[in-house]
Amino acid sequence: MGRMEALQENLWPAPYAGKPLNATVVVPGSKSLSNRYLILAALGSEPVRLVGLLRSRDTELMMEALRALGVRCEVDVETDTTVTVTPPADGHFHGNAKIYCGLAGTVMRFVPGLAMFADGPVDFDGDEQAYARPMKPVLDGLRQLGATIEYHGEEGRLPFTITPPAFDSAVRETPNVVSIDSSGSSQFISGLLLIGSRVPGGLELHHTGKKTPSLPHIRMTVADLKSAGVDAIADEDVHVWGVAPGTVQLPGQVTVEPDLSNAAPFLGAALIAGGTVRVPHWPETTTQPGGLLPGYLERMGAQVSFPEKNGIRYCEVTGGHAINGLGDFDLTAAGEIAPSLAAILAFADKPTNMIGIGHLRGHETNRLEALVNEITRIGGEARELPDGLKITPVSAGCLRPAVMETYADHRMATFAAMLGLRIKGIQVENIAATAKTLPNFVNMWNDMLSDGCMKEML
C-alpha cells in the first residue's frame, strides 16, 4: 500500500455539528491523578484500591512499568476502572527491569524516581517521539540524590539506565538539598517530590528557573502526598518545596476525579457549535488545572452553571453567541488545555495572545508550532510568540476544510475534532492518538452530536 493510500485509510471525518448541541458527556478519570495515585500506591506497604482509574494508553504504560518493578496491579473483573495496587512485600522494587514509557510524560518522569529503591539497574526507553522530550532536570535531581545515569543516546533524553544509590542506613539529620531548573515541565518537580519521603533525610527541592509552568499540577502532587500521610510543604514565592522523611500510605480506597482537562473539548464544543454540554461529577474543589476551564469559557462568552441532580454535581456550559477574544491571556497555570482553547479562539471576534505556555514546545510534540501549522492549514492566522501563541481570527469565509495532522498528540487530535464542528469536511489523520487519555473518544464525540445524546441530565 502506498503512502497516500495508507493516509486515506487512516483518516477520520470529523463530524460537523449543523445544529446546537444538547448533550451530557461522562468523562473518564483524571490521567494526572490516576498516575500519581498509582505511584503513591506503589510506594506504600499496604494494598490500595483505586476506583474510577482512567484506563488509557498512559495509565496502561504506568501499570506495566510498575509490574516490571514488582508491583501487582490487579484489574477488577467486573469493573475495569477499579484496580488494586499491591507494593512489593519487602519494599524494594525489582532491578534489572526494562521500562517502556511510550510517549507518556508521567511515566518517563515519575517512574525513574522509583528506580532509586530498586535492587539493581533499571532501563528506560519509549516511543521515537519521546526521544525529543526533555528529561534532564529530573535525572539531574536523581543524580544529586546519588543515582548513576547512563545515557544511550542524547544526554538528557531517553533511552537511559538508572543505577540506584546504596543508601546509608544511618539516620540523616538534614534533608537532601536538590536544585533543578523545572521551567520545561512541572513534572520534573512532581517526579522528585513523589519519592522525597523515601529518601533518607527527606528532600528540600529548589527550582532555579524564573517561571514555574503548570503550578496547579505541583499543588496536586503536594495534596496527594499529604493524602498519603507525607509531610510536604511548599514555599511557592521562592520556588522551594520540602518533603519530610517517613512512610507513604494512601487510604485503602481512593476514588479518582473525572479528568477536567479532557472535558475541555466537549465543554468547548458548546461555544463552537452552540447549545449546551454538561459533564457530571464535577468537583466543588480540585487540584486539577482543568478546574480553571469553566472560568476561561465564561470569559469567552459561555454561560456556565453547576446544577445538581440526584446528588450529582454537573458543569453545564451553554454557547451560541459571539466568542470573545481575550487579548493577552496568561495560561501558565493550565497550559495543557491550550489546544482546546485555541480551537475555540480560532472563531473568536478579536485576537488572543495566549502567553505563559512556552513549555508546550516540549510536550508530546512542539504544540505551539503544531497549532500554528494546523490553524494556518484551515486558512486561519496564528503565529508563535516567545512564550506563547497569537491567534488572529479571520472571517468565516476564509476558513476551509483540510486534512489535519495530529503529530501523535492526543490534544492535537481533539483540537482538530473541535474545528470540524464548524468547518464542514475536516479530516483527521491518526485520531487513534486520543487513546493516550480518551480511548473511547470517537464514540464519545459521535454520541455528543447524535440525537440519542440529546437528553436531560442523568
PDB file of C-alpha atoms in Angstrom, residues 126-292:
ATOM      1  CA  GLY A 126       9.969   4.895  24.809  1.00  0.00           C
ATOM      2  CA  ASP A 127       8.396   5.877  21.512  1.00  0.00           C
ATOM      3  CA  GLU A 128      10.616   7.580  18.951  1.00  0.00           C
ATOM      4  CA  GLN A 129       8.756  10.865  19.555  1.00  0.00           C
ATOM      5  CA  ALA A 130       9.597  10.548  23.249  1.00  0.00           C
ATOM      6  CA  TYR A 131      13.299  10.926  22.449  1.00  0.00           C
ATOM      7  CA  ALA A 132      12.623  14.620  21.813  1.00  0.00           C
ATOM      8  CA  ARG A 133      11.007  15.191  25.220  1.00  0.00           C
ATOM      9  CA  PRO A 134      13.260  16.771  27.859  1.00  0.00           C
ATOM     10  CA  MET A 135      14.202  14.593  30.837  1.00  0.00           C
ATOM     11  CA  LYS A 136      17.439  16.074  32.162  1.00  0.00           C
ATOM     12  CA  PRO A 137      16.150  18.089  35.162  1.00  0.00           C
ATOM     13  CA  VAL A 138      14.524  15.111  36.896  1.00  0.00           C
ATOM     14  CA  LEU A 139      17.523  12.896  36.111  1.00  0.00           C
ATOM     15  CA  ASP A 140      19.905  15.586  37.381  1.00  0.00           C
ATOM     16  CA  GLY A 141      17.840  15.628  40.570  1.00  0.00           C
ATOM     17  CA  LEU A 142      18.153  11.849  40.960  1.00  0.00           C
ATOM     18  CA  ARG A 143      21.895  12.120  40.314  1.00  0.00           C
ATOM     19  CA  GLN A 144      22.156  14.699  43.121  1.00  0.00           C
ATOM     20  CA  LEU A 145      20.461  12.103  45.341  1.00  0.00           C
ATOM     21  CA  GLY A 146      23.131   9.528  44.469  1.00  0.00           C
ATOM     22  CA  ALA A 147      21.842   7.718  41.372  1.00  0.00           C
ATOM     23  CA  THR A 148      24.063   6.915  38.397  1.00  0.00           C
ATOM     24  CA  ILE A 149      22.582   7.792  34.994  1.00  0.00           C
ATOM     25  CA  GLU A 150      23.899   6.221  31.800  1.00  0.00           C
ATOM     26  CA  TYR A 151      22.540   7.719  28.573  1.00  0.00           C
ATOM     27  CA  HIS A 152      22.258   5.520  25.499  1.00  0.00           C
ATOM     28  CA  GLY A 153      21.567   8.398  23.113  1.00  0.00           C
ATOM     29  CA  GLU A 154      21.460  12.153  23.580  1.00  0.00           C
ATOM     30  CA  GLU A 155      22.240  13.350  27.106  1.00  0.00           C
ATOM     31  CA  GLY A 156      19.113  14.333  28.985  1.00  0.00           C
ATOM     32  CA  ARG A 157      16.799  12.215  26.802  1.00  0.00           C
ATOM     33  CA  LEU A 158      15.518   8.684  26.532  1.00  0.00           C
ATOM     34  CA  PRO A 159      16.837   5.969  26.430  1.00  0.00           C
ATOM     35  CA  PHE A 160      18.882   5.678  29.641  1.00  0.00           C
ATOM     36  CA  THR A 161      19.709   3.377  32.551  1.00  0.00           C
ATOM     37  CA  ILE A 162      19.432   4.309  36.228  1.00  0.00           C
ATOM     38  CA  THR A 163      21.601   2.535  38.800  1.00  0.00           C
ATOM     39  CA  PRO A 164      20.241   3.238  42.287  1.00  0.00           C
ATOM     40  CA  PRO A 165      22.449   4.507  45.107  1.00  0.00           C
ATOM     41  CA  ALA A 166      23.397   2.419  48.121  1.00  0.00           C
ATOM     42  CA  PHE A 167      21.581   4.472  50.751  1.00  0.00           C
ATOM     43  CA  ASP A 168      23.388   4.657  54.078  1.00  0.00           C
ATOM     44  CA  SER A 169      21.366   3.002  56.852  1.00  0.00           C
ATOM     45  CA  ALA A 170      22.402   5.742  59.291  1.00  0.00           C
ATOM     46  CA  VAL A 171      19.753   8.319  60.182  1.00  0.00           C
ATOM     47  CA  ARG A 172      20.305  11.566  58.303  1.00  0.00           C
ATOM     48  CA  GLU A 173      19.618  14.696  60.333  1.00  0.00           C
ATOM     49  CA  THR A 174      19.288  17.173  57.461  1.00  0.00           C
ATOM     50  CA  PRO A 175      17.313  16.938  54.212  1.00  0.00           C
ATOM     51  CA  ASN A 176      18.932  16.345  50.840  1.00  0.00           C
ATOM     52  CA  VAL A 177      19.045  19.678  49.006  1.00  0.00           C
ATOM     53  CA  VAL A 178      18.405  19.318  45.282  1.00  0.00           C
ATOM     54  CA  SER A 179      18.409  22.168  42.751  1.00  0.00           C
ATOM     55  CA  ILE A 180      16.944  21.838  39.250  1.00  0.00           C
ATOM     56  CA  ASP A 181      15.504  24.096  36.561  1.00  0.00           C
ATOM     57  CA  SER A 182      11.941  22.867  36.035  1.00  0.00           C
ATOM     58  CA  SER A 183      10.952  25.600  33.557  1.00  0.00           C
ATOM     59  CA  GLY A 184      10.327  22.957  30.883  1.00  0.00           C
ATOM     60  CA  SER A 185       7.750  20.954  32.845  1.00  0.00           C
ATOM     61  CA  SER A 186       6.174  20.841  36.288  1.00  0.00           C
ATOM     62  CA  GLN A 187       6.571  17.048  36.091  1.00  0.00           C
ATOM     63  CA  PHE A 188      10.270  17.357  36.953  1.00  0.00           C
ATOM     64  CA  ILE A 189       9.362  18.787  40.360  1.00  0.00           C
ATOM     65  CA  SER A 190       6.484  16.360  40.908  1.00  0.00           C
ATOM     66  CA  GLY A 191       8.622  13.356  39.977  1.00  0.00           C
ATOM     67  CA  LEU A 192      11.130  14.201  42.705  1.00  0.00           C
ATOM     68  CA  LEU A 193       8.577  15.213  45.356  1.00  0.00           C
ATOM     69  CA  LEU A 194       6.718  11.902  44.964  1.00  0.00           C
ATOM     70  CA  ILE A 195       9.759   9.918  46.164  1.00  0.00           C
ATOM     71  CA  GLY A 196      11.168  12.512  48.573  1.00  0.00           C
ATOM     72  CA  SER A 197       9.897  10.928  51.785  1.00  0.00           C
ATOM     73  CA  ARG A 198      11.556   7.600  50.939  1.00  0.00           C
ATOM     74  CA  VAL A 199      14.996   9.223  50.639  1.00  0.00           C
ATOM     75  CA  PRO A 200      16.943   9.157  53.955  1.00  0.00           C
ATOM     76  CA  GLY A 201      16.630  12.637  55.434  1.00  0.00           C
ATOM     77  CA  GLY A 202      13.851  13.668  53.076  1.00  0.00           C
ATOM     78  CA  LEU A 203      14.108  16.275  50.352  1.00  0.00           C
ATOM     79  CA  GLU A 204      14.422  20.041  50.002  1.00  0.00           C
ATOM     80  CA  LEU A 205      13.828  20.898  46.350  1.00  0.00           C
ATOM     81  CA  HIS A 206      14.815  24.235  44.807  1.00  0.00           C
ATOM     82  CA  HIS A 207      13.509  25.291  41.375  1.00  0.00           C
ATOM     83  CA  THR A 208      16.126  27.637  39.870  1.00  0.00           C
ATOM     84  CA  GLY A 209      14.103  28.810  36.863  1.00  0.00           C
ATOM     85  CA  LYS A 210      12.260  32.116  36.672  1.00  0.00           C
ATOM     86  CA  LYS A 211       8.872  30.573  35.821  1.00  0.00           C
ATOM     87  CA  THR A 212       7.034  27.544  37.151  1.00  0.00           C
ATOM     88  CA  PRO A 213       4.769  26.075  34.454  1.00  0.00           C
ATOM     89  CA  SER A 214       1.502  24.444  35.489  1.00  0.00           C
ATOM     90  CA  LEU A 215       1.855  25.236  39.173  1.00  0.00           C
ATOM     91  CA  PRO A 216      -1.551  23.608  39.888  1.00  0.00           C
ATOM     92  CA  HIS A 217      -0.049  20.243  38.919  1.00  0.00           C
ATOM     93  CA  ILE A 218       2.644  20.702  41.580  1.00  0.00           C
ATOM     94  CA  ARG A 219      -0.041  21.669  44.090  1.00  0.00           C
ATOM     95  CA  MET A 220      -1.864  18.495  43.082  1.00  0.00           C
ATOM     96  CA  THR A 221       1.258  16.455  43.843  1.00  0.00           C
ATOM     97  CA  VAL A 222       1.677  18.105  47.258  1.00  0.00           C
ATOM     98  CA  ALA A 223      -2.001  17.485  48.102  1.00  0.00           C
ATOM     99  CA  ASP A 224      -1.739  13.839  47.011  1.00  0.00           C
ATOM    100  CA  LEU A 225       1.394  13.372  49.119  1.00  0.00           C
ATOM    101  CA  LYS A 226      -0.462  14.738  52.128  1.00  0.00           C
ATOM    102  CA  SER A 227      -3.341  12.335  51.449  1.00  0.00           C
ATOM    103  CA  ALA A 228      -0.731   9.558  51.656  1.00  0.00           C
ATOM    104  CA  GLY A 229       0.426  10.713  55.091  1.00  0.00           C
ATOM    105  CA  VAL A 230       3.529  12.544  53.858  1.00  0.00           C
ATOM    106  CA  ASP A 231       4.624  15.795  55.497  1.00  0.00           C
ATOM    107  CA  ALA A 232       5.055  18.081  52.478  1.00  0.00           C
ATOM    108  CA  ILE A 233       5.383  21.870  52.425  1.00  0.00           C
ATOM    109  CA  ALA A 234       5.621  24.465  49.662  1.00  0.00           C
ATOM    110  CA  ASP A 235       7.022  27.992  49.537  1.00  0.00           C
ATOM    111  CA  GLU A 236       5.983  28.962  46.033  1.00  0.00           C
ATOM    112  CA  ASP A 237       7.244  32.539  46.355  1.00  0.00           C
ATOM    113  CA  VAL A 238      10.849  31.337  46.496  1.00  0.00           C
ATOM    114  CA  HIS A 239      10.274  28.122  44.466  1.00  0.00           C
ATOM    115  CA  VAL A 240      11.172  25.731  47.276  1.00  0.00           C
ATOM    116  CA  TRP A 241       9.357  22.531  48.284  1.00  0.00           C
ATOM    117  CA  GLY A 242      10.111  20.233  51.206  1.00  0.00           C
ATOM    118  CA  VAL A 243       9.222  16.606  51.932  1.00  0.00           C
ATOM    119  CA  ALA A 244       9.975  15.123  55.345  1.00  0.00           C
ATOM    120  CA  PRO A 245      11.242  11.539  55.600  1.00  0.00           C
ATOM    121  CA  GLY A 246       8.630   8.949  56.524  1.00  0.00           C
ATOM    122  CA  THR A 247       6.289   6.279  55.267  1.00  0.00           C
ATOM    123  CA  VAL A 248       3.920   6.642  52.312  1.00  0.00           C
ATOM    124  CA  GLN A 249       0.453   5.110  52.515  1.00  0.00           C
ATOM    125  CA  LEU A 250      -2.717   6.117  50.688  1.00  0.00           C
ATOM    126  CA  PRO A 251      -6.058   5.164  52.259  1.00  0.00           C
ATOM    127  CA  GLY A 252      -7.306   1.643  51.497  1.00  0.00           C
ATOM    128  CA  GLN A 253      -9.640   3.019  48.814  1.00  0.00           C
ATOM    129  CA  VAL A 254      -9.240   6.146  46.704  1.00  0.00           C
ATOM    130  CA  THR A 255     -11.729   7.488  44.128  1.00  0.00           C
ATOM    131  CA  VAL A 256     -10.308   9.299  41.077  1.00  0.00           C
ATOM    132  CA  GLU A 257     -11.978  12.532  39.913  1.00  0.00           C
ATOM    133  CA  PRO A 258     -13.000  12.875  36.245  1.00  0.00           C
ATOM    134  CA  ASP A 259     -10.265  14.356  34.038  1.00  0.00           C
ATOM    135  CA  LEU A 260     -11.262  18.007  33.858  1.00  0.00           C
ATOM    136  CA  SER A 261      -8.743  18.807  31.113  1.00  0.00           C
ATOM    137  CA  ASN A 262     -10.263  16.034  28.991  1.00  0.00           C
ATOM    138  CA  ALA A 263     -13.621  17.761  29.492  1.00  0.00           C
ATOM    139  CA  ALA A 264     -12.280  20.781  27.586  1.00  0.00           C
ATOM    140  CA  PRO A 265     -13.050  19.567  24.024  1.00  0.00           C
ATOM    141  CA  PHE A 266     -16.621  18.628  24.999  1.00  0.00           C
ATOM    142  CA  LEU A 267     -17.494  21.711  27.038  1.00  0.00           C
ATOM    143  CA  GLY A 268     -15.693  23.885  24.490  1.00  0.00           C
ATOM    144  CA  ALA A 269     -17.856  22.339  21.769  1.00  0.00           C
ATOM    145  CA  ALA A 270     -20.821  24.238  23.203  1.00  0.00           C
ATOM    146  CA  LEU A 271     -19.169  27.544  22.264  1.00  0.00           C
ATOM    147  CA  ILE A 272     -18.200  26.411  18.763  1.00  0.00           C
ATOM    148  CA  ALA A 273     -21.448  24.647  17.829  1.00  0.00           C
ATOM    149  CA  GLY A 274     -23.866  26.400  20.164  1.00  0.00           C
ATOM    150  CA  GLY A 275     -26.212  24.696  22.582  1.00  0.00           C
ATOM    151  CA  THR A 276     -25.444  23.040  25.914  1.00  0.00           C
ATOM    152  CA  VAL A 277     -22.974  20.402  27.043  1.00  0.00           C
ATOM    153  CA  ARG A 278     -22.779  19.163  30.626  1.00  0.00           C
ATOM    154  CA  VAL A 279     -20.251  16.963  32.411  1.00  0.00           C
ATOM    155  CA  PRO A 280     -21.337  15.111  35.583  1.00  0.00           C
ATOM    156  CA  HIS A 281     -19.340  14.535  38.787  1.00  0.00           C
ATOM    157  CA  TRP A 282     -17.666  17.944  38.565  1.00  0.00           C
ATOM    158  CA  PRO A 283     -15.857  18.518  41.899  1.00  0.00           C
ATOM    159  CA  GLU A 284     -16.565  21.564  44.052  1.00  0.00           C
ATOM    160  CA  THR A 285     -12.849  21.953  44.723  1.00  0.00           C
ATOM    161  CA  THR A 286      -9.995  20.352  42.853  1.00  0.00           C
ATOM    162  CA  THR A 287      -6.227  20.438  42.403  1.00  0.00           C
ATOM    163  CA  GLN A 288      -6.606  19.765  38.660  1.00  0.00           C
ATOM    164  CA  PRO A 289      -5.616  22.657  36.352  1.00  0.00           C
ATOM    165  CA  GLY A 290      -8.716  21.772  34.327  1.00  0.00           C
ATOM    166  CA  GLY A 291     -10.743  23.174  37.210  1.00  0.00           C
ATOM    167  CA  LEU A 292      -9.953  26.609  35.743  1.00  0.00           C
TER     168      LEU A 292
END
